[in-house]
Amino acid sequence: MERKCPSCGAGLETPLACSACGVLIETDDAENPFEVLGLEPSIDIDPAEARKRLRRFTRLVHPDFFATEGGEQLARAERNNALLNHAYDVVSDELRRADWIVRHLGGPTQEDLGAMPQEFLMDVMEWNEVLDEASAGSPEIGTLEADLCAHRESVRRKIHEALDPLPASNSEALADVRRSLNAYRYIDRALSRIAQMPYSL
């Protein structure tokens, strides 16, 4: 159902403000980040279009444009601007986008499904052993980094394919995506450790 401006009745591109009359709109803190940017929920988004919408809607809600009004209007602009920036942060990051979609469709949270398969945890232990024993720039670290990058890309593709098209609400596929998201985070942490390793002189 199309949202209408409570002031002028025009259709809303974003629930934060009306592009026709410029009125700021009181919104829910839990606004759908895709709706905030006027996009359909999807794992596939056009980054350029998301940035374009961010810039356009920022001109409607940025507190600088309401500085002279003060009080309630300025507070609403600050809140709606924060909601807009948060929505862009979620939608523009593939991992955060996938996480939001899984939760929105009734899938498990990271806390609900935190346990990882034993085989995967054994892999994590092996990565950590190499990270604890090898030095930055060593062949062992180079090999591990290449393997982890390839593994992370494989998991990323698996997440993308599972969410394109979006599965039905409460689908079992959402639990599989959550497990993949958890795996991605483990891999990312290992790669972050490599990136932060000091080189010996």
Coordinates of N, CA and C in Angstrom, one line a residue:
M1 N 0.9 -1.2 0.0 CA 0.0 0.0 0.0 C 0.9 1.2 0.0
E2 N 0.6 2.2 -0.9 CA 1.4 3.4 -1.1 C 1.2 4.3 0.1
R3 N 2.3 4.8 0.7 CA 2.2 5.7 1.8 C 1.9 7.1 1.2
K4 N 1.1 7.9 2.0 CA 0.8 9.2 1.5 C 1.3 10.2 2.6
C5 N 1.6 11.4 2.1 CA 2.0 12.5 3.0 C 0.9 12.9 3.9
P6 N 1.0 13.0 5.2 CA -0.1 13.4 6.0 C -0.4 14.9 5.9
S7 N 0.5 15.6 5.2 CA 0.2 17.1 5.1 C -0.4 17.4 3.8
C8 N 0.1 16.9 2.6 CA -0.4 17.3 1.3 C -1.0 16.1 0.6
G9 N -0.9 14.9 1.1 CA -1.5 13.7 0.4 C -0.8 13.2 -0.8
A10 N 0.4 13.7 -1.1 CA 1.2 13.2 -2.2 C 1.8 11.9 -1.8
G11 N 2.1 11.0 -2.8 CA 2.8 9.7 -2.5 C 4.2 10.0 -2.0
L12 N 4.6 9.1 -1.1 CA 5.9 9.3 -0.5 C 7.0 8.4 -1.1
E13 N 8.1 9.0 -1.5 CA 9.3 8.2 -1.9 C 10.0 7.6 -0.8
T14 N 10.0 8.3 0.4 CA 10.6 7.8 1.6 C 9.6 8.1 2.8
P15 N 9.6 7.2 3.8 CA 8.7 7.5 4.9 C 9.2 8.7 5.8
L16 N 10.4 9.2 5.5 CA 11.0 10.2 6.4 C 10.5 11.6 6.1
A17 N 10.2 11.9 4.8 CA 9.8 13.3 4.5 C 9.1 13.3 3.1
C18 N 8.3 14.3 2.9 CA 7.6 14.5 1.6 C 8.4 15.3 0.6
S19 N 8.7 14.7 -0.5 CA 9.5 15.5 -1.5 C 8.6 16.5 -2.2
A20 N 7.3 16.4 -2.1 CA 6.3 17.4 -2.7 C 6.2 18.7 -1.9
C21 N 6.0 18.5 -0.6 CA 5.8 19.7 0.3 C 6.9 20.0 1.3
G22 N 7.8 19.0 1.4 CA 9.0 19.2 2.3 C 8.8 18.9 3.7
V23 N 7.6 18.4 4.1 CA 7.3 18.2 5.5 C 8.1 17.0 6.0
L24 N 8.6 17.1 7.2 CA 9.3 16.0 7.9 C 8.2 15.1 8.6
I25 N 8.4 13.8 8.5 CA 7.4 12.9 9.0 C 7.9 12.1 10.2
E26 N 7.0 12.0 11.2 CA 7.4 11.2 12.4 C 7.4 9.7 12.0
T27 N 8.5 9.0 12.3 CA 8.6 7.6 11.8 C 8.9 6.7 13.0
D28 N 8.9 5.4 12.7 CA 9.2 4.4 13.6 C 10.7 4.1 13.6
D29 N 11.4 3.9 14.7 CA 12.8 3.6 14.7 C 13.2 2.4 14.0
A30 N 12.2 1.4 13.8 CA 12.5 0.2 13.2 C 12.0 0.2 11.7
E31 N 12.1 1.3 11.1 CA 11.7 1.5 9.7 C 12.5 0.5 8.8
N32 N 11.8 -0.1 7.8 CA 12.4 -1.0 6.9 C 13.5 -0.2 6.1
P33 N 14.8 -0.6 6.1 CA 15.8 0.3 5.5 C 15.6 0.4 4.0
F34 N 15.0 -0.6 3.4 CA 14.8 -0.6 1.9 C 13.7 0.5 1.6
E35 N 12.6 0.5 2.5 CA 11.6 1.4 2.3 C 12.1 2.9 2.5
V36 N 13.0 3.0 3.5 CA 13.5 4.4 3.7 C 14.2 4.9 2.5
L37 N 14.8 4.0 1.7 CA 15.5 4.5 0.5 C 14.6 4.3 -0.7
G38 N 13.4 3.9 -0.5 CA 12.4 3.8 -1.7 C 12.8 2.6 -2.6
L39 N 13.4 1.5 -2.0 CA 13.8 0.3 -2.8 C 13.0 -0.9 -2.3
E40 N 12.9 -1.8 -3.3 CA 12.3 -3.1 -2.9 C 13.3 -4.0 -2.2
P41 N 12.9 -4.7 -1.2 CA 13.8 -5.6 -0.5 C 14.4 -6.6 -1.5
S42 N 15.7 -6.7 -1.6 CA 16.4 -7.6 -2.5 C 17.9 -7.8 -2.1
I43 N 18.5 -8.9 -2.3 CA 19.9 -9.1 -2.1 C 20.7 -8.3 -3.1
D44 N 20.0 -8.1 -4.3 CA 20.7 -7.4 -5.4 C 20.2 -6.0 -5.4
I45 N 21.1 -5.1 -5.2 CA 20.8 -3.7 -5.3 C 21.8 -3.0 -6.3
D46 N 21.4 -1.9 -6.8 CA 22.3 -1.1 -7.7 C 22.9 0.0 -6.7
P47 N 24.2 -0.2 -6.4 CA 24.9 0.7 -5.5 C 24.8 2.2 -5.9
A48 N 24.9 2.4 -7.2 CA 24.8 3.8 -7.7 C 23.4 4.4 -7.4
E49 N 22.4 3.6 -7.6 CA 21.0 4.0 -7.3 C 20.8 4.3 -5.8
A50 N 21.4 3.4 -5.0 CA 21.2 3.6 -3.5 C 21.9 4.9 -3.1
R51 N 23.1 5.2 -3.7 CA 23.8 6.5 -3.4 C 23.0 7.7 -3.8
K52 N 22.4 7.6 -5.0 CA 21.6 8.6 -5.6 C 20.4 9.0 -4.7
R53 N 19.8 7.9 -4.2 CA 18.6 8.1 -3.3 C 19.1 8.7 -2.0
L54 N 20.2 8.2 -1.5 CA 20.7 8.8 -0.2 C 20.9 10.3 -0.4
R55 N 21.6 10.7 -1.4 CA 21.8 12.2 -1.6 C 20.5 12.9 -1.8
R56 N 19.6 12.4 -2.5 CA 18.3 13.1 -2.8 C 17.5 13.2 -1.5
F57 N 17.4 12.2 -0.7 CA 16.6 12.2 0.6 C 17.4 13.0 1.7
T58 N 18.7 13.0 1.6 CA 19.5 13.9 2.6 C 19.1 15.3 2.4
R59 N 18.8 15.8 1.2 CA 18.4 17.1 1.0 C 17.0 17.4 1.6
L60 N 16.2 16.4 1.9 CA 14.9 16.6 2.5 C 15.0 16.6 4.1
V61 N 16.0 15.9 4.6 CA 16.0 15.7 6.1 C 17.2 16.2 6.8
H62 N 18.2 16.7 6.1 CA 19.4 17.1 6.8 C 19.2 18.2 7.8
P63 N 19.7 18.0 9.1 CA 19.4 19.0 10.1 C 19.9 20.5 9.7
D64 N 20.9 20.6 8.9 CA 21.3 22.0 8.5 C 20.2 22.8 7.9
F65 N 19.2 22.1 7.2 CA 18.1 22.8 6.6 C 17.1 23.2 7.6
F66 N 17.2 22.7 8.8 CA 16.2 23.0 9.8 C 16.8 23.7 11.0
A67 N 18.0 24.2 10.9 CA 18.7 24.8 12.0 C 18.0 26.0 12.6
T68 N 17.4 26.8 11.7 CA 16.7 28.0 12.2 C 15.4 27.7 12.9
E69 N 14.8 26.5 12.6 CA 13.5 26.2 13.2 C 13.6 25.7 14.6
G70 N 14.7 25.1 15.0 CA 14.9 24.6 16.3 C 13.9 23.6 16.8
G71 N 13.9 23.4 18.1 CA 12.9 22.6 18.8 C 12.6 21.2 18.2
E72 N 11.3 21.0 18.1 CA 10.8 19.7 17.6 C 11.2 19.4 16.1
Q73 N 11.2 20.4 15.3 CA 11.5 20.2 13.9 C 13.0 19.8 13.7
L74 N 13.9 20.5 14.4 CA 15.3 20.1 14.3 C 15.6 18.7 14.9
A75 N 14.9 18.4 16.0 CA 15.1 17.1 16.6 C 14.6 16.0 15.6
R76 N 13.5 16.3 15.0 CA 12.9 15.3 14.0 C 13.9 15.1 12.8
A77 N 14.4 16.2 12.3 CA 15.4 16.2 11.2 C 16.6 15.4 11.6
E78 N 17.1 15.6 12.8 CA 18.3 14.8 13.3 C 18.0 13.3 13.3
R79 N 16.8 13.0 13.8 CA 16.4 11.6 14.0 C 16.2 11.0 12.6
N80 N 15.5 11.7 11.7 CA 15.3 11.1 10.4 C 16.5 11.0 9.5
N81 N 17.4 12.0 9.7 CA 18.7 11.9 9.0 C 19.5 10.7 9.5
A82 N 19.5 10.4 10.8 CA 20.2 9.3 11.4 C 19.6 8.0 10.8
L83 N 18.2 7.9 10.7 CA 17.6 6.7 10.2 C 17.9 6.5 8.7
L84 N 18.0 7.6 8.0 CA 18.4 7.5 6.6 C 19.8 7.0 6.4
N85 N 20.8 7.5 7.2 CA 22.1 7.0 7.1 C 22.3 5.6 7.5
H86 N 21.5 5.2 8.6 CA 21.5 3.8 9.0 C 21.0 2.9 7.9
A87 N 19.9 3.3 7.3 CA 19.3 2.5 6.2 C 20.3 2.3 5.1
Y88 N 21.0 3.4 4.7 CA 22.0 3.3 3.7 C 23.1 2.3 4.1
D89 N 23.6 2.4 5.3 CA 24.6 1.5 5.8 C 24.2 0.1 5.7
V90 N 23.0 -0.2 6.0 CA 22.5 -1.6 5.9 C 22.4 -2.1 4.5
V91 N 21.7 -1.3 3.7 CA 21.4 -1.6 2.3 C 22.6 -1.7 1.4
S92 N 23.6 -0.9 1.7 CA 24.8 -0.8 0.8 C 25.9 -1.8 1.1
D93 N 25.7 -2.5 2.3 CA 26.7 -3.6 2.7 C 26.0 -4.9 2.5
E94 N 26.6 -5.8 1.6 CA 25.9 -7.0 1.2 C 25.7 -7.9 2.5
L95 N 26.7 -8.0 3.4 CA 26.5 -8.9 4.5 C 25.4 -8.4 5.5
R96 N 25.4 -7.0 5.7 CA 24.3 -6.5 6.6 C 23.0 -6.6 5.9
R97 N 23.0 -6.4 4.6 CA 21.7 -6.5 3.8 C 21.1 -7.9 3.9
A98 N 22.0 -8.9 3.8 CA 21.6 -10.3 3.9 C 21.1 -10.6 5.3
D99 N 21.8 -10.1 6.3 CA 21.4 -10.3 7.7 C 20.0 -9.7 8.0
W100 N 19.8 -8.5 7.5 CA 18.5 -7.9 7.7 C 17.4 -8.7 7.0
I101 N 17.6 -9.1 5.8 CA 16.6 -9.9 5.0 C 16.2 -11.2 5.8
V102 N 17.3 -11.9 6.3 CA 17.0 -13.1 7.0 C 16.1 -12.9 8.2
R103 N 16.4 -11.8 9.0 CA 15.6 -11.5 10.2 C 14.2 -11.0 9.8
H104 N 14.2 -10.2 8.7 CA 12.9 -9.7 8.3 C 11.9 -10.8 7.8
L105 N 12.5 -11.8 7.3 CA 11.7 -12.9 6.8 C 11.4 -14.0 7.8
G106 N 11.8 -13.7 9.1 CA 11.5 -14.6 10.2 C 12.5 -15.7 10.4
G107 N 13.7 -15.5 9.8 CA 14.8 -16.5 9.9 C 15.4 -16.3 11.3
P108 N 16.3 -17.3 11.6 CA 17.0 -17.2 12.9 C 18.0 -16.1 13.0
T109 N 18.3 -15.6 14.2 CA 19.3 -14.6 14.4 C 20.6 -15.3 14.6
Q110 N 21.7 -14.5 14.7 CA 23.0 -15.1 15.0 C 23.0 -15.8 16.3
E111 N 22.3 -15.2 17.3 CA 22.2 -15.8 18.6 C 21.4 -17.1 18.6
D112 N 20.4 -17.2 17.8 CA 19.5 -18.4 17.7 C 20.3 -19.5 17.1
L113 N 21.2 -19.2 16.2 CA 21.9 -20.3 15.5 C 23.4 -20.1 15.5
G114 N 23.9 -19.9 16.7 CA 25.4 -19.6 16.8 C 26.3 -20.8 16.6
A115 N 25.8 -22.0 17.0 CA 26.6 -23.1 16.9 C 27.0 -23.5 15.5
M116 N 28.3 -23.8 15.2 CA 28.7 -24.1 13.9 C 29.0 -25.6 13.8
P117 N 29.0 -26.2 12.6 CA 29.3 -27.7 12.5 C 30.7 -28.0 13.0
Q118 N 30.8 -29.2 13.5 CA 32.1 -29.6 14.1 C 33.3 -29.5 13.0
E119 N 33.0 -29.9 11.8 CA 34.0 -29.9 10.8 C 34.5 -28.5 10.5
F120 N 33.6 -27.5 10.5 CA 33.9 -26.1 10.3 C 34.8 -25.6 11.5
L121 N 34.4 -26.0 12.7 CA 35.2 -25.5 13.9 C 36.6 -26.1 13.9
M122 N 36.7 -27.3 13.3 CA 38.1 -27.9 13.2 C 38.9 -27.1 12.2
D123 N 38.3 -26.6 11.1 CA 39.0 -25.8 10.2 C 39.5 -24.5 10.9
V124 N 38.5 -23.9 11.7 CA 38.9 -22.7 12.4 C 40.1 -22.9 13.3
M125 N 40.1 -24.0 14.0 CA 41.2 -24.3 14.9 C 42.5 -24.4 14.1
E126 N 42.5 -25.0 12.9 CA 43.7 -25.1 12.0 C 44.1 -23.7 11.6
W127 N 43.2 -22.9 11.2 CA 43.6 -21.5 10.8 C 44.3 -20.8 12.0
N128 N 43.7 -20.9 13.2 CA 44.3 -20.3 14.4 C 45.7 -20.8 14.7
E129 N 45.9 -22.1 14.5 CA 47.2 -22.6 14.8 C 48.2 -22.0 13.8
V130 N 47.9 -21.9 12.6 CA 48.8 -21.3 11.6 C 49.0 -19.8 12.0
L131 N 48.0 -19.1 12.4 CA 48.1 -17.7 12.7 C 48.9 -17.5 14.0
D132 N 48.9 -18.5 14.9 CA 49.6 -18.4 16.2 C 51.1 -18.7 16.0
E133 N 51.4 -19.6 15.0 CA 52.8 -20.1 14.8 C 53.6 -19.4 13.7
A134 N 52.9 -19.0 12.6 CA 53.6 -18.4 11.5 C 53.7 -16.9 11.6
S135 N 54.7 -16.3 10.9 CA 54.9 -14.9 10.9 C 54.3 -14.2 9.7
A136 N 54.0 -13.0 9.8 CA 53.5 -12.2 8.6 C 54.5 -12.3 7.5
G137 N 53.9 -12.5 6.3 CA 54.7 -12.6 5.1 C 55.3 -14.0 4.8
S138 N 55.1 -14.9 5.7 CA 55.6 -16.3 5.5 C 54.8 -17.0 4.5
P139 N 55.3 -18.0 3.8 CA 54.5 -18.8 2.8 C 53.3 -19.4 3.4
E140 N 53.3 -19.8 4.7 CA 52.2 -20.4 5.4 C 51.0 -19.4 5.5
I141 N 51.4 -18.2 5.9 CA 50.4 -17.1 6.0 C 49.8 -16.8 4.6
G142 N 50.7 -16.7 3.6 CA 50.3 -16.4 2.2 C 49.3 -17.4 1.7
T143 N 49.6 -18.7 2.0 CA 48.7 -19.7 1.5 C 47.4 -19.7 2.2
L144 N 47.4 -19.5 3.6 CA 46.2 -19.4 4.4 C 45.3 -18.2 3.9
E145 N 45.9 -17.1 3.7 CA 45.2 -15.9 3.2 C 44.5 -16.2 1.9
A146 N 45.2 -16.8 1.0 CA 44.6 -17.1 -0.3 C 43.4 -18.0 -0.2
D147 N 43.6 -19.1 0.7 CA 42.5 -20.1 0.9 C 41.3 -19.4 1.5
L148 N 41.6 -18.6 2.5 CA 40.5 -17.9 3.2 C 39.7 -16.9 2.3
C149 N 40.4 -16.2 1.5 CA 39.8 -15.3 0.5 C 38.9 -16.1 -0.4
A150 N 39.4 -17.2 -0.9 CA 38.6 -18.0 -1.9 C 37.4 -18.6 -1.1
H151 N 37.6 -19.0 0.1 CA 36.5 -19.6 0.9 C 35.4 -18.6 1.2
R152 N 35.9 -17.3 1.5 CA 34.9 -16.3 1.8 C 34.1 -15.9 0.6
E153 N 34.7 -15.9 -0.6 CA 34.0 -15.6 -1.8 C 33.0 -16.7 -2.1
S154 N 33.4 -17.9 -1.9 CA 32.4 -19.0 -2.1 C 31.2 -18.9 -1.2
V155 N 31.4 -18.6 0.1 CA 30.3 -18.4 1.0 C 29.5 -17.2 0.6
R156 N 30.1 -16.1 0.2 CA 29.4 -14.9 -0.3 C 28.4 -15.3 -1.4
R157 N 28.9 -16.0 -2.4 CA 28.1 -16.4 -3.5 C 27.0 -17.3 -3.1
K158 N 27.2 -18.2 -2.1 CA 26.2 -19.1 -1.6 C 25.1 -18.3 -1.0
I159 N 25.4 -17.3 -0.2 CA 24.4 -16.4 0.4 C 23.6 -15.7 -0.6
H160 N 24.3 -15.2 -1.6 CA 23.6 -14.4 -2.7 C 22.6 -15.3 -3.4
E161 N 23.1 -16.5 -3.8 CA 22.2 -17.4 -4.5 C 21.0 -17.8 -3.7
A162 N 21.2 -18.0 -2.4 CA 20.1 -18.5 -1.6 C 19.0 -17.4 -1.4
L163 N 19.4 -16.1 -1.6 CA 18.5 -15.0 -1.4 C 18.0 -14.4 -2.7
D164 N 18.3 -15.0 -3.8 CA 17.9 -14.5 -5.1 C 17.3 -15.6 -5.9
P165 N 15.9 -15.6 -6.0 CA 15.0 -14.7 -5.4 C 14.8 -14.9 -3.9
L166 N 14.2 -13.9 -3.2 CA 14.0 -14.1 -1.8 C 13.1 -15.3 -1.5
P167 N 13.6 -16.1 -0.5 CA 12.7 -17.2 -0.1 C 11.5 -16.8 0.7
A168 N 10.6 -17.7 0.9 CA 9.3 -17.4 1.6 C 9.7 -17.1 3.1
S169 N 8.8 -16.4 3.8 CA 9.0 -16.2 5.2 C 9.0 -17.5 5.9
N170 N 9.9 -17.5 6.9 CA 10.1 -18.7 7.8 C 10.6 -20.0 7.0
S171 N 11.1 -19.8 5.9 CA 11.6 -20.9 5.1 C 12.8 -21.5 5.7
E172 N 13.0 -22.8 5.6 CA 14.2 -23.5 6.1 C 15.5 -22.9 5.5
A173 N 15.4 -22.4 4.3 CA 16.5 -21.9 3.6 C 17.1 -20.7 4.4
L174 N 16.3 -20.0 5.2 CA 16.8 -18.9 5.9 C 17.8 -19.4 7.0
A175 N 17.6 -20.6 7.6 CA 18.6 -21.1 8.5 C 19.9 -21.4 7.8
D176 N 19.8 -21.9 6.6 CA 21.1 -22.2 5.9 C 21.8 -20.9 5.6
V177 N 21.1 -19.8 5.3 CA 21.7 -18.5 5.0 C 22.4 -18.0 6.3
R178 N 21.7 -18.2 7.4 CA 22.3 -17.8 8.7 C 23.6 -18.5 9.0
R179 N 23.6 -19.8 8.8 CA 24.8 -20.6 9.0 C 26.0 -20.0 8.1
S180 N 25.6 -19.7 6.9 CA 26.6 -19.1 5.9 C 27.1 -17.8 6.4
L181 N 26.2 -16.9 6.9 CA 26.6 -15.6 7.5 C 27.5 -15.8 8.6
N182 N 27.2 -16.8 9.5 CA 28.1 -17.0 10.7 C 29.5 -17.5 10.2
A183 N 29.5 -18.4 9.2 CA 30.8 -18.8 8.6 C 31.6 -17.7 8.0
Y184 N 30.9 -16.8 7.3 CA 31.5 -15.6 6.7 C 32.2 -14.8 7.8
R185 N 31.6 -14.6 8.9 CA 32.1 -13.8 10.0 C 33.4 -14.4 10.6
Y186 N 33.4 -15.8 10.7 CA 34.6 -16.5 11.2 C 35.7 -16.2 10.2
I187 N 35.5 -16.4 8.9 CA 36.5 -16.2 7.9 C 37.0 -14.8 7.9
D188 N 36.1 -13.8 8.0 CA 36.5 -12.4 8.0 C 37.4 -12.1 9.2
R189 N 37.1 -12.7 10.4 CA 37.9 -12.5 11.6 C 39.3 -13.0 11.4
A190 N 39.4 -14.2 10.8 CA 40.8 -14.7 10.5 C 41.5 -13.9 9.5
L191 N 40.9 -13.3 8.5 CA 41.5 -12.5 7.6 C 41.9 -11.1 8.2
S192 N 41.1 -10.7 9.2 CA 41.5 -9.4 9.9 C 42.7 -9.7 10.7
R193 N 42.8 -10.8 11.3 CA 44.0 -11.2 12.1 C 45.3 -11.1 11.2
I194 N 45.2 -11.6 10.0 CA 46.3 -11.6 9.1 C 46.7 -10.2 8.7
A195 N 45.6 -9.4 8.4 CA 45.9 -8.0 8.1 C 46.6 -7.2 9.2
Q196 N 46.3 -7.6 10.4 CA 46.9 -6.9 11.6 C 48.2 -7.4 12.1
M197 N 48.7 -8.5 11.4 CA 50.0 -9.1 11.9 C 51.2 -8.2 11.7
P198 N 52.0 -8.0 12.7 CA 53.2 -7.2 12.5 C 54.3 -7.9 11.7
Y199 N 54.9 -7.2 10.9 CA 56.0 -7.8 10.1 C 57.3 -7.7 11.0
S200 N 58.1 -8.9 11.0 CA 59.3 -8.8 11.7 C 60.4 -8.2 10.9
L201 N 61.3 -7.4 11.6 CA 62.4 -6.7 10.9 C 63.5 -7.7 10.8

